[in-house]
Amino acid sequence: EVQLVESGGGFVQAGGSLRLSCAASGFTFDNYAIGWFRQAPGKEREGVSYICSNGTTSYEDSVKGRFTVSRDNAKNMVYLQMSALKPEDTAVYYCAAFQGPEVLLLLRLRSLYDYWGQGTQVTVSS
C-alpha cells in the first residue's frame, strides 16, 4: 500500500520555526521527486518546494530563503524546515510524489503527482 504521511505541523508564533516530515512507503521512493504544497482556507492548493530524486531543490518565491527541503533516501523521508514563519504561511501542508521529467515547470503541476499525503496543519500567529 502506497502511503505518504506528513507530521510536524502545529501552532507557532510569527518568526518561529517548524520542521515538517513526510514518510513514504509502498513505492520506489528513490525514483520519485517530492513536492510540498499548501492550502490555506478558501484558497487553491499551491506549490511550496520541490526536491528531485537526485536531491536538486527548488522553491517558490514566497518561501525562498526561509524554507529548506531535504530528503533521506535511506529512510524514505523528506523534510521541510520552515523558518521565519509568517501568518500567511498558515495552511495545511501536503507532500506528494512525482515520477516523470523532473523539471520545475512540471513539478509545479499538482495534477501530475501520483501520490498525496493527508496533510498537516501549520498555524502561524501574528
JSON list of C-alpha atoms in Angstrom, two decimals:
[
{"chain": "A", "resi": 1, "resn": "GLU", "atom": "CA", "xyz": [0.00, 0.00, 0.00]},
{"chain": "A", "resi": 2, "resn": "VAL", "atom": "CA", "xyz": [1.33, 3.40, -1.00]},
{"chain": "A", "resi": 3, "resn": "GLN", "atom": "CA", "xyz": [1.48, 5.89, 1.83]},
{"chain": "A", "resi": 4, "resn": "LEU", "atom": "CA", "xyz": [2.72, 9.41, 2.35]},
{"chain": "A", "resi": 5, "resn": "VAL", "atom": "CA", "xyz": [2.34, 10.60, 5.91]},
{"chain": "A", "resi": 6, "resn": "GLU", "atom": "CA", "xyz": [3.08, 14.16, 6.95]},
{"chain": "A", "resi": 7, "resn": "SER", "atom": "CA", "xyz": [3.87, 15.15, 10.51]},
{"chain": "A", "resi": 8, "resn": "GLY", "atom": "CA", "xyz": [5.37, 18.03, 12.44]},
{"chain": "A", "resi": 9, "resn": "GLY", "atom": "CA", "xyz": [2.71, 20.65, 11.96]},
{"chain": "A", "resi": 10, "resn": "GLY", "atom": "CA", "xyz": [1.48, 22.78, 14.80]},
{"chain": "A", "resi": 11, "resn": "PHE", "atom": "CA", "xyz": [0.96, 26.24, 16.19]},
{"chain": "A", "resi": 12, "resn": "VAL", "atom": "CA", "xyz": [3.83, 28.73, 16.21]},
{"chain": "A", "resi": 13, "resn": "GLN", "atom": "CA", "xyz": [4.28, 32.44, 16.61]},
{"chain": "A", "resi": 14, "resn": "ALA", "atom": "CA", "xyz": [5.44, 34.61, 13.74]},
{"chain": "A", "resi": 15, "resn": "GLY", "atom": "CA", "xyz": [9.19, 34.40, 13.35]},
{"chain": "A", "resi": 16, "resn": "GLY", "atom": "CA", "xyz": [9.28, 30.87, 14.69]},
{"chain": "A", "resi": 17, "resn": "SER", "atom": "CA", "xyz": [10.27, 27.61, 13.08]},
{"chain": "A", "resi": 18, "resn": "LEU", "atom": "CA", "xyz": [8.81, 24.19, 12.39]},
{"chain": "A", "resi": 19, "resn": "ARG", "atom": "CA", "xyz": [10.11, 21.09, 10.66]},
{"chain": "A", "resi": 20, "resn": "LEU", "atom": "CA", "xyz": [7.67, 19.01, 8.69]},
{"chain": "A", "resi": 21, "resn": "SER", "atom": "CA", "xyz": [8.36, 15.39, 7.86]},
{"chain": "A", "resi": 22, "resn": "CYS", "atom": "CA", "xyz": [6.98, 13.23, 5.10]},
{"chain": "A", "resi": 23, "resn": "ALA", "atom": "CA", "xyz": [7.29, 9.47, 5.49]},
{"chain": "A", "resi": 24, "resn": "ALA", "atom": "CA", "xyz": [6.93, 7.44, 2.30]},
{"chain": "A", "resi": 25, "resn": "SER", "atom": "CA", "xyz": [6.22, 3.76, 1.84]},
{"chain": "A", "resi": 26, "resn": "GLY", "atom": "CA", "xyz": [4.87, 1.33, -0.74]},
{"chain": "A", "resi": 27, "resn": "PHE", "atom": "CA", "xyz": [6.72, 2.66, -3.77]},
{"chain": "A", "resi": 28, "resn": "THR", "atom": "CA", "xyz": [10.29, 3.07, -5.02]},
{"chain": "A", "resi": 29, "resn": "PHE", "atom": "CA", "xyz": [11.00, 6.31, -3.21]},
{"chain": "A", "resi": 30, "resn": "ASP", "atom": "CA", "xyz": [14.40, 6.91, -4.81]},
{"chain": "A", "resi": 31, "resn": "ASN", "atom": "CA", "xyz": [12.79, 7.24, -8.24]},
{"chain": "A", "resi": 32, "resn": "TYR", "atom": "CA", "xyz": [10.38, 9.99, -7.27]},
{"chain": "A", "resi": 33, "resn": "ALA", "atom": "CA", "xyz": [10.57, 13.71, -6.83]},
{"chain": "A", "resi": 34, "resn": "ILE", "atom": "CA", "xyz": [8.70, 15.02, -3.82]},
{"chain": "A", "resi": 35, "resn": "GLY", "atom": "CA", "xyz": [6.76, 18.24, -3.77]},
{"chain": "A", "resi": 36, "resn": "TRP", "atom": "CA", "xyz": [5.47, 20.19, -0.81]},
{"chain": "A", "resi": 37, "resn": "PHE", "atom": "CA", "xyz": [2.21, 22.02, -1.34]},
{"chain": "A", "resi": 38, "resn": "ARG", "atom": "CA", "xyz": [-0.04, 24.00, 0.95]},
{"chain": "A", "resi": 39, "resn": "GLN", "atom": "CA", "xyz": [-3.65, 25.06, 1.04]},
{"chain": "A", "resi": 40, "resn": "ALA", "atom": "CA", "xyz": [-5.00, 27.92, 3.08]},
{"chain": "A", "resi": 41, "resn": "PRO", "atom": "CA", "xyz": [-8.72, 28.23, 3.83]},
{"chain": "A", "resi": 42, "resn": "GLY", "atom": "CA", "xyz": [-10.60, 29.47, 0.79]},
{"chain": "A", "resi": 43, "resn": "LYS", "atom": "CA", "xyz": [-7.55, 29.32, -1.45]},
{"chain": "A", "resi": 44, "resn": "GLU", "atom": "CA", "xyz": [-6.23, 26.94, -4.05]},
{"chain": "A", "resi": 45, "resn": "ARG", "atom": "CA", "xyz": [-3.52, 24.47, -3.20]},
{"chain": "A", "resi": 46, "resn": "GLU", "atom": "CA", "xyz": [-0.17, 25.97, -4.14]},
{"chain": "A", "resi": 47, "resn": "GLY", "atom": "CA", "xyz": [3.34, 24.69, -4.52]},
{"chain": "A", "resi": 48, "resn": "VAL", "atom": "CA", "xyz": [5.95, 25.47, -1.91]},
{"chain": "A", "resi": 49, "resn": "SER", "atom": "CA", "xyz": [9.08, 23.47, -2.60]},
{"chain": "A", "resi": 50, "resn": "TYR", "atom": "CA", "xyz": [10.28, 20.53, -4.65]},
{"chain": "A", "resi": 51, "resn": "ILE", "atom": "CA", "xyz": [13.13, 18.06, -4.31]},
{"chain": "A", "resi": 52, "resn": "CYS", "atom": "CA", "xyz": [14.14, 15.88, -7.21]},
{"chain": "A", "resi": 53, "resn": "SER", "atom": "CA", "xyz": [15.21, 12.28, -6.99]},
{"chain": "A", "resi": 54, "resn": "ASN", "atom": "CA", "xyz": [18.82, 13.44, -7.31]},
{"chain": "A", "resi": 55, "resn": "GLY", "atom": "CA", "xyz": [18.43, 15.96, -4.49]},
{"chain": "A", "resi": 56, "resn": "THR", "atom": "CA", "xyz": [18.09, 19.10, -6.59]},
{"chain": "A", "resi": 57, "resn": "THR", "atom": "CA", "xyz": [15.80, 21.57, -4.84]},
{"chain": "A", "resi": 58, "resn": "SER", "atom": "CA", "xyz": [13.52, 24.39, -5.93]},
{"chain": "A", "resi": 59, "resn": "TYR", "atom": "CA", "xyz": [11.44, 26.89, -4.01]},
{"chain": "A", "resi": 60, "resn": "GLU", "atom": "CA", "xyz": [8.59, 29.20, -4.77]},
{"chain": "A", "resi": 61, "resn": "ASP", "atom": "CA", "xyz": [9.36, 32.88, -4.25]},
{"chain": "A", "resi": 62, "resn": "SER", "atom": "CA", "xyz": [7.04, 33.11, -1.26]},
{"chain": "A", "resi": 63, "resn": "VAL", "atom": "CA", "xyz": [9.28, 30.81, 0.81]},
{"chain": "A", "resi": 64, "resn": "LYS", "atom": "CA", "xyz": [12.69, 31.20, -0.79]},
{"chain": "A", "resi": 65, "resn": "GLY", "atom": "CA", "xyz": [15.35, 31.91, 1.81]},
{"chain": "A", "resi": 66, "resn": "ARG", "atom": "CA", "xyz": [13.10, 30.78, 4.66]},
{"chain": "A", "resi": 67, "resn": "PHE", "atom": "CA", "xyz": [12.29, 27.14, 3.87]},
{"chain": "A", "resi": 68, "resn": "THR", "atom": "CA", "xyz": [14.71, 24.29, 3.21]},
{"chain": "A", "resi": 69, "resn": "VAL", "atom": "CA", "xyz": [13.72, 20.94, 1.76]},
{"chain": "A", "resi": 70, "resn": "SER", "atom": "CA", "xyz": [15.82, 17.80, 2.13]},
{"chain": "A", "resi": 71, "resn": "ARG", "atom": "CA", "xyz": [15.46, 14.07, 1.71]},
{"chain": "A", "resi": 72, "resn": "ASP", "atom": "CA", "xyz": [16.92, 10.94, 3.25]},
{"chain": "A", "resi": 73, "resn": "ASN", "atom": "CA", "xyz": [16.56, 8.12, 0.76]},
{"chain": "A", "resi": 74, "resn": "ALA", "atom": "CA", "xyz": [17.83, 5.56, 3.26]},
{"chain": "A", "resi": 75, "resn": "LYS", "atom": "CA", "xyz": [14.84, 6.33, 5.47]},
{"chain": "A", "resi": 76, "resn": "ASN", "atom": "CA", "xyz": [12.32, 7.18, 2.74]},
{"chain": "A", "resi": 77, "resn": "MET", "atom": "CA", "xyz": [11.84, 10.57, 4.34]},
{"chain": "A", "resi": 78, "resn": "VAL", "atom": "CA", "xyz": [11.54, 14.15, 3.14]},
{"chain": "A", "resi": 79, "resn": "TYR", "atom": "CA", "xyz": [11.78, 17.16, 5.41]},
{"chain": "A", "resi": 80, "resn": "LEU", "atom": "CA", "xyz": [10.69, 20.75, 5.13]},
{"chain": "A", "resi": 81, "resn": "GLN", "atom": "CA", "xyz": [12.47, 23.06, 7.55]},
{"chain": "A", "resi": 82, "resn": "MET", "atom": "CA", "xyz": [10.47, 26.26, 7.88]},
{"chain": "A", "resi": 83, "resn": "SER", "atom": "CA", "xyz": [11.96, 29.33, 9.49]},
{"chain": "A", "resi": 84, "resn": "ALA", "atom": "CA", "xyz": [10.97, 32.97, 9.88]},
{"chain": "A", "resi": 85, "resn": "LEU", "atom": "CA", "xyz": [7.36, 31.87, 9.63]},
{"chain": "A", "resi": 86, "resn": "LYS", "atom": "CA", "xyz": [4.71, 34.42, 8.78]},
{"chain": "A", "resi": 87, "resn": "PRO", "atom": "CA", "xyz": [0.95, 34.39, 9.38]},
{"chain": "A", "resi": 88, "resn": "GLU", "atom": "CA", "xyz": [0.48, 33.97, 5.62]},
{"chain": "A", "resi": 89, "resn": "ASP", "atom": "CA", "xyz": [2.26, 30.61, 5.86]},
{"chain": "A", "resi": 90, "resn": "THR", "atom": "CA", "xyz": [-0.77, 29.28, 7.73]},
{"chain": "A", "resi": 91, "resn": "ALA", "atom": "CA", "xyz": [-2.15, 26.35, 5.76]},
{"chain": "A", "resi": 92, "resn": "VAL", "atom": "CA", "xyz": [-2.46, 22.61, 5.55]},
{"chain": "A", "resi": 93, "resn": "TYR", "atom": "CA", "xyz": [0.81, 21.31, 4.15]},
{"chain": "A", "resi": 94, "resn": "TYR", "atom": "CA", "xyz": [0.91, 18.26, 1.89]},
{"chain": "A", "resi": 95, "resn": "CYS", "atom": "CA", "xyz": [3.72, 16.20, 0.47]},
{"chain": "A", "resi": 96, "resn": "ALA", "atom": "CA", "xyz": [3.26, 14.45, -2.86]},
{"chain": "A", "resi": 97, "resn": "ALA", "atom": "CA", "xyz": [5.28, 12.08, -5.04]},
{"chain": "A", "resi": 98, "resn": "PHE", "atom": "CA", "xyz": [6.01, 12.70, -8.71]},
{"chain": "A", "resi": 99, "resn": "GLN", "atom": "CA", "xyz": [7.56, 10.38, -11.27]},
{"chain": "A", "resi": 100, "resn": "GLY", "atom": "CA", "xyz": [8.45, 11.91, -14.61]},
{"chain": "A", "resi": 101, "resn": "PRO", "atom": "CA", "xyz": [10.69, 14.56, -16.17]},
{"chain": "A", "resi": 102, "resn": "GLU", "atom": "CA", "xyz": [11.88, 16.46, -13.15]},
{"chain": "A", "resi": 103, "resn": "VAL", "atom": "CA", "xyz": [11.71, 19.99, -14.46]},
{"chain": "A", "resi": 104, "resn": "LEU", "atom": "CA", "xyz": [10.23, 22.83, -12.46]},
{"chain": "A", "resi": 105, "resn": "LEU", "atom": "CA", "xyz": [7.52, 23.55, -15.00]},
{"chain": "A", "resi": 106, "resn": "LEU", "atom": "CA", "xyz": [6.13, 20.05, -14.46]},
{"chain": "A", "resi": 107, "resn": "LEU", "atom": "CA", "xyz": [6.86, 19.79, -10.73]},
{"chain": "A", "resi": 108, "resn": "ARG", "atom": "CA", "xyz": [4.54, 22.75, -10.21]},
{"chain": "A", "resi": 109, "resn": "LEU", "atom": "CA", "xyz": [1.58, 20.90, -11.71]},
{"chain": "A", "resi": 110, "resn": "ARG", "atom": "CA", "xyz": [-0.46, 19.24, -8.97]},
{"chain": "A", "resi": 111, "resn": "SER", "atom": "CA", "xyz": [-2.28, 17.04, -11.45]},
{"chain": "A", "resi": 112, "resn": "LEU", "atom": "CA", "xyz": [0.93, 15.22, -12.37]},
{"chain": "A", "resi": 113, "resn": "TYR", "atom": "CA", "xyz": [1.62, 13.91, -8.89]},
{"chain": "A", "resi": 114, "resn": "ASP", "atom": "CA", "xyz": [0.94, 10.22, -8.33]},
{"chain": "A", "resi": 115, "resn": "TYR", "atom": "CA", "xyz": [0.54, 10.08, -4.58]},
{"chain": "A", "resi": 116, "resn": "TRP", "atom": "CA", "xyz": [-0.51, 12.52, -1.86]},
{"chain": "A", "resi": 117, "resn": "GLY", "atom": "CA", "xyz": [-0.40, 12.58, 1.89]},
{"chain": "A", "resi": 118, "resn": "GLN", "atom": "CA", "xyz": [-3.28, 13.59, 4.10]},
{"chain": "A", "resi": 119, "resn": "GLY", "atom": "CA", "xyz": [-1.73, 16.89, 5.17]},
{"chain": "A", "resi": 120, "resn": "THR", "atom": "CA", "xyz": [-0.60, 18.52, 8.39]},
{"chain": "A", "resi": 121, "resn": "GLN", "atom": "CA", "xyz": [-1.86, 21.82, 9.73]},
{"chain": "A", "resi": 122, "resn": "VAL", "atom": "CA", "xyz": [0.53, 24.72, 10.26]},
{"chain": "A", "resi": 123, "resn": "THR", "atom": "CA", "xyz": [-0.81, 27.78, 12.06]},
{"chain": "A", "resi": 124, "resn": "VAL", "atom": "CA", "xyz": [1.31, 30.90, 12.48]},
{"chain": "A", "resi": 125, "resn": "SER", "atom": "CA", "xyz": [0.02, 33.59, 14.82]},
{"chain": "A", "resi": 126, "resn": "SER", "atom": "CA", "xyz": [0.90, 37.25, 14.50]}
]
